Each structure stands twice: as structure tokens, then as C-alpha cells.
N, C-alpha and C. Protein backbone atom coordinates (compact mmCIF):
# COMPACT_ATOMS: atom_id res chain seq x y z
N ALA A 1 80.63 109.74 95.69
CA ALA A 1 79.66 110.27 94.58
C ALA A 1 78.31 109.71 94.69
N ARG A 2 78.22 108.43 94.97
CA ARG A 2 76.88 107.86 95.11
C ARG A 2 76.24 108.29 96.37
N LYS A 3 76.93 108.49 97.39
CA LYS A 3 76.30 109.03 98.63
C LYS A 3 75.79 110.41 98.45
N ILE A 4 76.58 111.24 97.70
CA ILE A 4 76.00 112.55 97.51
C ILE A 4 74.78 112.69 96.68
N SER A 5 74.64 111.70 95.73
CA SER A 5 73.47 111.77 94.90
C SER A 5 72.23 111.13 95.66
N THR A 6 72.43 110.18 96.51
CA THR A 6 71.35 109.58 97.21
C THR A 6 70.98 110.22 98.51
N ASP A 7 71.95 110.61 99.20
CA ASP A 7 71.77 111.31 100.60
C ASP A 7 72.09 112.75 100.31
N ASN A 8 71.29 113.65 100.79
CA ASN A 8 71.53 115.05 100.60
C ASN A 8 72.56 115.43 101.76
N ILE A 9 73.83 115.28 101.53
CA ILE A 9 74.80 115.59 102.58
C ILE A 9 75.32 117.10 102.37
N THR A 10 75.74 117.64 103.41
CA THR A 10 76.20 119.06 103.28
C THR A 10 77.60 119.09 102.82
N LEU A 11 78.02 120.22 102.39
CA LEU A 11 79.39 120.48 101.89
C LEU A 11 80.44 120.04 103.02
N GLU A 12 80.13 120.48 104.15
CA GLU A 12 81.04 120.05 105.37
C GLU A 12 81.14 118.65 105.63
N GLU A 13 79.97 117.90 105.42
CA GLU A 13 80.04 116.48 105.66
C GLU A 13 80.93 115.81 104.56
N LEU A 14 80.77 116.38 103.24
CA LEU A 14 81.51 115.93 102.23
C LEU A 14 83.05 116.07 102.50
N ARG A 15 83.36 117.29 102.90
CA ARG A 15 84.80 117.53 103.18
C ARG A 15 85.33 116.64 104.32
N LYS A 16 84.59 116.29 105.26
CA LYS A 16 84.91 115.44 106.38
C LYS A 16 85.14 113.95 105.80
N LYS A 17 84.31 113.57 104.96
CA LYS A 17 84.40 112.21 104.38
C LYS A 17 85.65 112.13 103.49
N LEU A 18 85.85 113.11 102.66
CA LEU A 18 87.05 113.15 101.72
C LEU A 18 88.31 113.24 102.54
N LYS A 19 88.25 113.94 103.77
CA LYS A 19 89.45 113.98 104.60
C LYS A 19 89.74 112.56 105.18
N GLU A 20 88.65 111.86 105.59
CA GLU A 20 88.77 110.56 106.15
C GLU A 20 89.45 109.50 105.10
N ILE A 21 88.95 109.65 103.88
CA ILE A 21 89.47 108.82 102.82
C ILE A 21 90.95 109.09 102.56
N ASP A 22 91.29 110.39 102.56
CA ASP A 22 92.73 110.84 102.31
C ASP A 22 93.56 110.35 103.42
N GLU A 23 93.13 110.23 104.66
CA GLU A 23 93.99 109.87 105.75
C GLU A 23 93.95 108.34 106.08
N GLU A 24 93.27 107.54 105.19
CA GLU A 24 93.23 106.12 105.34
C GLU A 24 94.67 105.59 105.23
N LYS A 25 95.01 104.60 105.99
CA LYS A 25 96.34 103.97 106.04
C LYS A 25 96.57 103.31 104.67
N ARG A 26 97.73 103.50 104.10
CA ARG A 26 98.10 102.95 102.89
C ARG A 26 99.02 101.72 103.20
N TYR A 27 99.33 100.94 102.09
CA TYR A 27 100.24 99.77 102.33
C TYR A 27 101.71 100.46 102.62
N SER A 28 102.53 99.81 103.35
CA SER A 28 103.89 100.27 103.74
C SER A 28 104.67 100.18 102.39
N ASN A 29 105.82 100.94 102.46
CA ASN A 29 106.75 100.91 101.18
C ASN A 29 107.31 99.42 101.08
N LYS A 30 107.53 98.81 102.15
CA LYS A 30 108.09 97.44 102.15
C LYS A 30 107.12 96.47 101.46
N THR A 31 105.86 96.61 101.84
CA THR A 31 104.83 95.76 101.24
C THR A 31 104.66 96.07 99.70
N THR A 32 104.71 97.26 99.38
CA THR A 32 104.58 97.68 98.04
C THR A 32 105.82 97.13 97.16
N ILE A 33 106.97 97.41 97.71
CA ILE A 33 108.17 96.76 97.06
C ILE A 33 108.07 95.33 96.86
N LEU A 34 107.76 94.60 97.99
CA LEU A 34 107.66 93.15 97.90
C LEU A 34 106.70 92.61 96.77
N PHE A 35 105.57 93.22 96.77
CA PHE A 35 104.56 92.76 95.88
C PHE A 35 104.81 93.15 94.39
N SER A 36 105.54 94.32 94.25
CA SER A 36 105.94 94.65 92.90
C SER A 36 106.88 93.58 92.40
N ALA A 37 107.86 93.21 93.29
CA ALA A 37 108.82 92.24 92.85
C ALA A 37 108.09 90.87 92.60
N LEU A 38 107.11 90.52 93.39
CA LEU A 38 106.41 89.22 93.11
C LEU A 38 105.66 89.40 91.73
N GLY A 39 105.15 90.56 91.48
CA GLY A 39 104.55 90.71 90.22
C GLY A 39 105.54 90.55 89.00
N ALA A 40 106.70 91.16 89.15
CA ALA A 40 107.69 90.96 88.06
C ALA A 40 108.06 89.48 87.90
N PHE A 41 108.21 88.83 89.10
CA PHE A 41 108.49 87.35 89.02
C PHE A 41 107.45 86.60 88.36
N ALA A 42 106.14 86.89 88.50
CA ALA A 42 105.04 86.12 87.89
C ALA A 42 104.91 86.52 86.42
N PHE A 43 105.12 87.71 86.03
CA PHE A 43 105.06 88.14 84.66
C PHE A 43 106.01 87.40 83.72
N VAL A 44 107.13 87.09 84.25
CA VAL A 44 108.18 86.39 83.50
C VAL A 44 107.51 85.00 82.94
N PHE A 45 106.79 84.36 83.89
CA PHE A 45 106.17 83.03 83.49
C PHE A 45 105.09 83.26 82.47
N LEU A 46 104.40 84.38 82.60
CA LEU A 46 103.43 84.78 81.65
C LEU A 46 104.00 84.83 80.22
N PHE A 47 105.19 85.25 80.08
CA PHE A 47 105.88 85.39 78.81
C PHE A 47 106.80 84.23 78.52
N ASP A 48 106.64 83.08 79.19
CA ASP A 48 107.32 81.86 78.99
C ASP A 48 108.79 81.91 79.37
N GLY A 49 109.15 82.55 80.49
CA GLY A 49 110.48 82.60 80.90
C GLY A 49 110.84 81.47 81.80
N SER A 50 112.08 81.37 82.16
CA SER A 50 112.61 80.24 83.00
C SER A 50 112.51 80.74 84.50
N LEU A 51 112.73 79.84 85.42
CA LEU A 51 112.77 80.12 86.83
C LEU A 51 113.88 81.04 87.12
N ARG A 52 115.08 80.90 86.52
CA ARG A 52 116.26 81.83 86.71
C ARG A 52 115.85 83.28 86.22
N ASP A 53 115.09 83.43 85.08
CA ASP A 53 114.71 84.65 84.60
C ASP A 53 113.77 85.27 85.61
N ALA A 54 112.82 84.46 86.20
CA ALA A 54 111.82 85.04 87.14
C ALA A 54 112.52 85.47 88.44
N ILE A 55 113.47 84.67 88.91
CA ILE A 55 114.12 85.11 90.12
C ILE A 55 114.90 86.50 89.85
N THR A 56 115.55 86.51 88.72
CA THR A 56 116.20 87.84 88.37
C THR A 56 115.35 88.86 88.32
N ALA A 57 114.10 88.72 87.69
CA ALA A 57 113.11 89.79 87.50
C ALA A 57 112.58 90.25 88.90
N PHE A 58 112.49 89.24 89.76
CA PHE A 58 112.07 89.49 91.21
C PHE A 58 113.04 90.57 91.77
N PHE A 59 114.32 90.34 91.72
CA PHE A 59 115.26 91.33 92.36
C PHE A 59 115.34 92.68 91.50
N ILE A 60 115.12 92.58 90.32
CA ILE A 60 115.06 93.79 89.51
C ILE A 60 113.72 94.60 89.86
N GLY A 61 112.68 93.81 89.99
CA GLY A 61 111.39 94.49 90.52
C GLY A 61 111.54 95.11 91.84
N LEU A 62 112.33 94.51 92.71
CA LEU A 62 112.65 95.17 94.13
C LEU A 62 113.33 96.43 93.87
N ALA A 63 114.35 96.44 93.05
CA ALA A 63 115.22 97.62 92.77
C ALA A 63 114.45 98.73 92.11
N VAL A 64 113.61 98.35 91.07
CA VAL A 64 112.84 99.37 90.35
C VAL A 64 111.88 100.03 91.18
N LYS A 65 111.11 99.25 92.00
CA LYS A 65 110.05 99.88 92.88
C LYS A 65 110.67 100.76 93.94
N PHE A 66 111.83 100.33 94.40
CA PHE A 66 112.54 101.11 95.45
C PHE A 66 112.97 102.46 94.86
N VAL A 67 113.54 102.41 93.67
CA VAL A 67 113.90 103.64 93.06
C VAL A 67 112.75 104.56 92.79
N SER A 68 111.67 103.98 92.26
CA SER A 68 110.51 104.59 91.97
C SER A 68 109.88 105.32 93.15
N ILE A 69 109.86 104.72 94.35
CA ILE A 69 109.49 105.29 95.55
C ILE A 69 110.37 106.48 96.02
N LYS A 70 111.63 106.29 95.93
CA LYS A 70 112.61 107.36 96.27
C LYS A 70 112.38 108.52 95.37
N CYS A 71 112.22 108.29 94.06
CA CYS A 71 111.95 109.45 93.21
C CYS A 71 110.71 110.15 93.56
N GLU A 72 109.66 109.45 93.91
CA GLU A 72 108.41 110.14 94.35
C GLU A 72 108.67 110.89 95.56
N ASN A 73 109.39 110.40 96.56
CA ASN A 73 109.58 111.02 97.77
C ASN A 73 110.37 112.33 97.60
N ILE A 74 111.23 112.51 96.60
CA ILE A 74 111.86 113.76 96.29
C ILE A 74 111.11 114.68 95.45
N GLY A 75 109.91 114.24 95.08
CA GLY A 75 109.04 115.10 94.21
C GLY A 75 109.37 115.03 92.78
N MET A 76 109.99 114.01 92.26
CA MET A 76 110.23 113.91 90.90
C MET A 76 109.05 113.77 90.03
N ASN A 77 109.06 114.41 88.86
CA ASN A 77 108.06 114.29 87.86
C ASN A 77 107.83 112.87 87.47
N SER A 78 106.49 112.44 87.35
CA SER A 78 106.23 111.12 87.00
C SER A 78 106.93 110.60 85.72
N PHE A 79 106.95 111.41 84.72
CA PHE A 79 107.62 111.09 83.40
C PHE A 79 109.13 110.64 83.65
N PHE A 80 109.81 111.56 84.46
CA PHE A 80 111.21 111.18 84.60
C PHE A 80 111.44 110.08 85.58
N ASN A 81 110.55 109.91 86.54
CA ASN A 81 110.55 108.80 87.40
C ASN A 81 110.38 107.52 86.64
N THR A 82 109.45 107.49 85.80
CA THR A 82 109.32 106.21 84.90
C THR A 82 110.38 105.96 84.03
N SER A 83 110.99 106.99 83.43
CA SER A 83 112.14 106.86 82.50
C SER A 83 113.37 106.33 83.33
N ILE A 84 113.65 106.90 84.47
CA ILE A 84 114.83 106.46 85.23
C ILE A 84 114.56 104.99 85.68
N SER A 85 113.29 104.63 86.11
CA SER A 85 113.03 103.29 86.56
C SER A 85 113.25 102.34 85.44
N ALA A 86 112.83 102.74 84.19
CA ALA A 86 112.95 101.82 83.04
C ALA A 86 114.36 101.70 82.66
N GLY A 87 115.16 102.74 82.78
CA GLY A 87 116.53 102.68 82.51
C GLY A 87 117.38 101.77 83.45
N ILE A 88 116.98 101.92 84.72
CA ILE A 88 117.69 100.99 85.72
C ILE A 88 117.29 99.66 85.47
N LEU A 89 116.05 99.40 85.08
CA LEU A 89 115.52 98.00 84.82
C LEU A 89 116.36 97.41 83.70
N ALA A 90 116.54 98.19 82.58
CA ALA A 90 117.28 97.68 81.43
C ALA A 90 118.71 97.38 81.72
N LEU A 91 119.38 98.29 82.57
CA LEU A 91 120.72 98.22 82.95
C LEU A 91 120.94 96.92 83.85
N LEU A 92 120.05 96.75 84.75
CA LEU A 92 120.14 95.54 85.64
C LEU A 92 119.92 94.25 84.82
N SER A 93 119.06 94.34 83.87
CA SER A 93 118.75 93.12 83.08
C SER A 93 120.01 92.76 82.27
N ILE A 94 120.66 93.74 81.68
CA ILE A 94 121.87 93.44 80.87
C ILE A 94 122.93 92.95 81.86
N ILE A 95 123.06 93.46 82.87
CA ILE A 95 124.10 92.98 83.82
C ILE A 95 123.81 91.62 84.24
N SER A 96 122.57 91.30 84.60
CA SER A 96 122.21 89.97 84.97
C SER A 96 122.55 88.90 83.88
N ILE A 97 122.36 89.29 82.68
CA ILE A 97 122.80 88.37 81.58
C ILE A 97 124.35 88.31 81.47
N LYS A 98 124.91 89.37 81.63
CA LYS A 98 126.40 89.37 81.52
C LYS A 98 127.06 88.53 82.69
N ILE A 99 126.51 88.54 83.79
CA ILE A 99 127.09 87.71 84.97
C ILE A 99 126.35 86.36 85.15
N ASN A 100 125.58 86.02 84.06
CA ASN A 100 124.89 84.72 83.97
C ASN A 100 123.97 84.36 85.06
N LEU A 101 123.15 85.38 85.49
CA LEU A 101 122.13 85.20 86.50
C LEU A 101 120.83 84.74 85.76
N ALA A 102 120.65 85.08 84.66
CA ALA A 102 119.38 84.83 83.84
C ALA A 102 119.70 84.23 82.51
N ASN A 103 118.74 83.61 81.85
CA ASN A 103 118.92 82.99 80.59
C ASN A 103 118.53 83.88 79.44
N ASP A 104 117.43 84.59 79.56
CA ASP A 104 116.85 85.25 78.46
C ASP A 104 116.53 86.76 78.84
N MET A 105 117.39 87.68 78.33
CA MET A 105 117.18 89.14 78.67
C MET A 105 115.85 89.70 78.39
N ASP A 106 115.23 89.25 77.17
CA ASP A 106 114.07 89.72 76.84
C ASP A 106 112.92 89.45 77.76
N LYS A 107 112.91 88.18 78.32
CA LYS A 107 111.95 87.74 79.34
C LYS A 107 112.08 88.57 80.65
N VAL A 108 113.37 88.71 81.03
CA VAL A 108 113.60 89.46 82.19
C VAL A 108 113.20 90.92 82.12
N ILE A 109 113.50 91.58 80.95
CA ILE A 109 113.07 92.93 80.78
C ILE A 109 111.57 93.09 80.71
N ILE A 110 110.86 92.27 79.87
CA ILE A 110 109.41 92.44 79.73
C ILE A 110 108.69 92.03 81.00
N GLY A 111 109.16 91.10 81.79
CA GLY A 111 108.53 90.77 83.00
C GLY A 111 108.71 91.83 84.05
N SER A 112 109.76 92.48 84.10
CA SER A 112 110.02 93.62 84.99
C SER A 112 109.35 94.92 84.56
N LEU A 113 109.35 95.10 83.16
CA LEU A 113 108.83 96.24 82.62
C LEU A 113 107.36 96.39 82.74
N MET A 114 106.66 95.22 83.02
CA MET A 114 105.25 95.23 83.20
C MET A 114 104.81 95.98 84.51
N LEU A 115 105.73 96.27 85.47
CA LEU A 115 105.49 97.01 86.59
C LEU A 115 105.31 98.48 86.18
N LEU A 116 105.83 98.97 85.06
CA LEU A 116 105.71 100.33 84.71
C LEU A 116 104.69 100.62 83.59
N VAL A 117 104.05 99.46 83.04
CA VAL A 117 103.00 99.69 81.97
C VAL A 117 101.84 100.34 82.57
N PRO A 118 101.34 101.38 81.87
CA PRO A 118 100.13 102.11 82.34
C PRO A 118 98.87 101.43 82.08
N GLY A 119 98.62 100.20 82.58
CA GLY A 119 97.44 99.40 82.27
C GLY A 119 96.21 100.02 82.97
N LEU A 120 96.27 100.63 84.14
CA LEU A 120 95.13 101.15 84.75
C LEU A 120 94.74 102.43 84.15
N ALA A 121 95.63 103.19 83.72
CA ALA A 121 95.38 104.56 82.98
C ALA A 121 94.67 104.16 81.65
N ILE A 122 95.09 103.17 80.99
CA ILE A 122 94.46 102.82 79.73
C ILE A 122 93.02 102.38 79.98
N THR A 123 92.87 101.47 80.98
CA THR A 123 91.48 101.00 81.30
C THR A 123 90.54 102.14 81.84
N ASN A 124 91.01 103.05 82.54
CA ASN A 124 90.23 104.20 82.93
C ASN A 124 89.89 105.12 81.72
N ALA A 125 90.89 105.27 80.79
CA ALA A 125 90.69 106.05 79.70
C ALA A 125 89.57 105.49 78.79
N ILE A 126 89.56 104.26 78.60
CA ILE A 126 88.56 103.54 77.74
C ILE A 126 87.25 103.70 78.49
N ARG A 127 87.22 103.42 79.75
CA ARG A 127 86.06 103.54 80.53
C ARG A 127 85.33 104.89 80.35
N ASP A 128 86.16 105.92 80.52
CA ASP A 128 85.56 107.34 80.47
C ASP A 128 85.15 107.59 79.03
N ILE A 129 85.80 107.20 78.05
CA ILE A 129 85.37 107.44 76.65
C ILE A 129 84.07 106.74 76.47
N VAL A 130 83.96 105.44 76.89
CA VAL A 130 82.70 104.72 76.67
C VAL A 130 81.57 105.32 77.32
N ALA A 131 81.81 105.93 78.56
CA ALA A 131 80.75 106.51 79.35
C ALA A 131 80.39 107.90 78.80
N GLY A 132 81.07 108.37 77.82
CA GLY A 132 80.74 109.72 77.27
C GLY A 132 81.60 110.85 77.82
N ASP A 133 82.51 110.58 78.71
CA ASP A 133 83.37 111.61 79.26
C ASP A 133 84.62 111.81 78.45
N LEU A 134 84.38 112.51 77.26
CA LEU A 134 85.43 112.54 76.26
C LEU A 134 86.62 113.21 76.83
N VAL A 135 86.50 114.36 77.36
CA VAL A 135 87.61 115.15 77.84
C VAL A 135 88.50 114.35 78.77
N SER A 136 87.85 113.80 79.87
CA SER A 136 88.52 112.95 80.83
C SER A 136 89.19 111.72 80.13
N GLY A 137 88.56 111.06 79.22
CA GLY A 137 89.01 109.94 78.56
C GLY A 137 90.29 110.34 77.75
N LEU A 138 90.25 111.48 77.04
CA LEU A 138 91.34 111.90 76.25
C LEU A 138 92.58 112.20 77.15
N VAL A 139 92.27 112.90 78.25
CA VAL A 139 93.38 113.21 79.18
C VAL A 139 94.05 112.00 79.69
N ARG A 140 93.28 110.96 80.08
CA ARG A 140 93.86 109.75 80.61
C ARG A 140 94.52 108.93 79.52
N THR A 141 94.03 109.04 78.26
CA THR A 141 94.75 108.42 77.11
C THR A 141 96.00 109.11 76.97
N ALA A 142 96.12 110.42 77.04
CA ALA A 142 97.39 111.13 76.86
C ALA A 142 98.38 110.81 77.89
N GLU A 143 97.84 110.65 79.24
CA GLU A 143 98.62 110.27 80.33
C GLU A 143 99.21 108.84 80.09
N ALA A 144 98.44 107.90 79.69
CA ALA A 144 99.03 106.48 79.43
C ALA A 144 99.94 106.54 78.30
N PHE A 145 99.73 107.32 77.24
CA PHE A 145 100.72 107.44 76.17
C PHE A 145 101.98 108.02 76.62
N LEU A 146 101.96 109.03 77.37
CA LEU A 146 103.15 109.61 77.93
C LEU A 146 103.93 108.64 78.78
N THR A 147 103.27 107.90 79.61
CA THR A 147 103.88 106.92 80.41
C THR A 147 104.61 105.83 79.61
N ALA A 148 103.92 105.45 78.48
CA ALA A 148 104.46 104.35 77.64
C ALA A 148 105.75 105.00 76.93
N ILE A 149 105.61 106.25 76.61
CA ILE A 149 106.87 106.94 75.94
C ILE A 149 108.10 106.95 76.96
N ALA A 150 107.75 107.29 78.20
CA ALA A 150 108.81 107.34 79.26
C ALA A 150 109.45 105.94 79.46
N VAL A 151 108.64 104.98 79.39
CA VAL A 151 109.23 103.56 79.55
C VAL A 151 110.04 103.33 78.33
N ALA A 152 109.65 103.62 77.13
CA ALA A 152 110.42 103.37 75.96
C ALA A 152 111.75 104.14 75.99
N ILE A 153 111.70 105.49 76.32
CA ILE A 153 112.91 106.30 76.41
C ILE A 153 113.88 105.72 77.40
N GLY A 154 113.42 105.41 78.61
CA GLY A 154 114.35 104.96 79.58
C GLY A 154 115.06 103.65 79.16
N THR A 155 114.22 102.64 78.74
CA THR A 155 114.83 101.39 78.22
C THR A 155 115.64 101.62 77.04
N GLY A 156 115.19 102.32 76.14
CA GLY A 156 115.96 102.55 74.74
C GLY A 156 117.33 103.26 74.93
N ILE A 157 117.33 104.25 75.81
CA ILE A 157 118.59 104.92 76.07
C ILE A 157 119.62 104.01 76.61
N VAL A 158 119.23 103.17 77.58
CA VAL A 158 120.24 102.34 78.22
C VAL A 158 120.67 101.18 77.29
N LEU A 159 119.74 100.60 76.49
CA LEU A 159 120.14 99.60 75.48
C LEU A 159 120.99 100.17 74.44
N SER A 160 120.60 101.36 73.93
CA SER A 160 121.31 101.98 72.88
C SER A 160 122.78 102.36 73.38
N PHE A 161 122.83 102.98 74.61
CA PHE A 161 124.23 103.26 75.13
C PHE A 161 125.05 101.99 75.23
N TRP A 162 124.52 100.94 75.80
CA TRP A 162 125.16 99.73 75.94
C TRP A 162 125.79 99.20 74.64
N LEU A 163 124.86 99.19 73.70
CA LEU A 163 125.32 98.68 72.27
C LEU A 163 126.34 99.55 71.69
N SER A 164 126.23 100.83 71.84
CA SER A 164 127.24 101.74 71.21
C SER A 164 128.61 101.72 71.92
N VAL A 165 128.55 101.43 73.18
CA VAL A 165 129.80 101.50 74.07
C VAL A 165 130.48 100.12 74.09
N PHE A 166 129.68 99.10 74.37
CA PHE A 166 130.15 97.79 74.69
C PHE A 166 129.99 96.80 73.50
N GLY A 167 129.12 97.22 72.51
CA GLY A 167 128.88 96.31 71.41
C GLY A 167 127.75 95.32 71.86
N ARG A 168 127.86 94.12 71.41
CA ARG A 168 126.81 93.09 71.56
C ARG A 168 126.40 92.93 73.03
N ILE A 169 125.11 92.60 73.23
CA ILE A 169 124.68 92.37 74.51
C ILE A 169 124.79 90.84 74.84
């Protein structure tokens, strides 16, 4: 955008530049999965969790990002992708507590859940609104809100199901 405003480039040059950007190499899925897991691991400490909780969140982060990538590959809607990922996260957290891999389910869930929180969407929404781009800001706010709802639905359904079927967690 800055180059367009400073240099008078043609439409064809713009298309060529956009195509170059689109074809740039992205991080591999393995790298993305690994660093998502490391993020979940670190977030547990941010919320005062133990090392056992962090290690558990690491493996849950691996699983959640793997599932998320697979859902993207089959073309699943972002809302359902996020809901399914959050549900799997909650189920794996409950199971990790039941088999005594972690100490505090809340820390494991919140540490892993941070992978799904729409932080960038919220930041971009605020930036757009402050810059005066109200329509764009409201659309990004709605996107962030829907993502947060998807996280709550996925986690809530699994926790509610577990409580209704098995009782206490």
C-alpha cells in the first residue's frame, strides 16, 4: 500500500507483487504445530500452573493445532474448526486429570485455550476503529466475538457432557 502511494506503479506491477507475496513460503505444519505446543506450555506458567500442567498443555497444544490444521485442509468453516478444537482441548484436559498427568485442570485448559483466543483479531479491530475505519473495525470485532463464542461452545459442550454423564470431574 505504501509503495502504491509513493511510487506510481501500474496495475500489472501491483498484481505481480501481490502474487509474489501470496507465493512466499510459509512455515511448515510441523513447525506451526511445535510452536503452538510451546505456546500452550508457556501460557500455563503465565497462569501460575505447575510443570506437570505445562507439559500436559504442551501435548494438548500439539493435538489441538494438528486437528485445527486438518480441519482447515478439508475446508471446514473457521467457527466449527474452533469449536471442535476447543472441545478436543477440554476432553484431553479432563482425561489428563483423570489419569493423573496434570495437577490443575483449569490451568491446563486456560493455557491450551490461549491458542484459540482471537487476540490478533481484537487488536486489529481496535486499530481499525481508532484509525476511523469503522466498518472494518466492526467486522473484525464481530469476527473476534464469533471466535470467542466458538471457543466457549466447544469447551462448554464437552465439560457439560462430561458432568452430566460421569458426574464430578
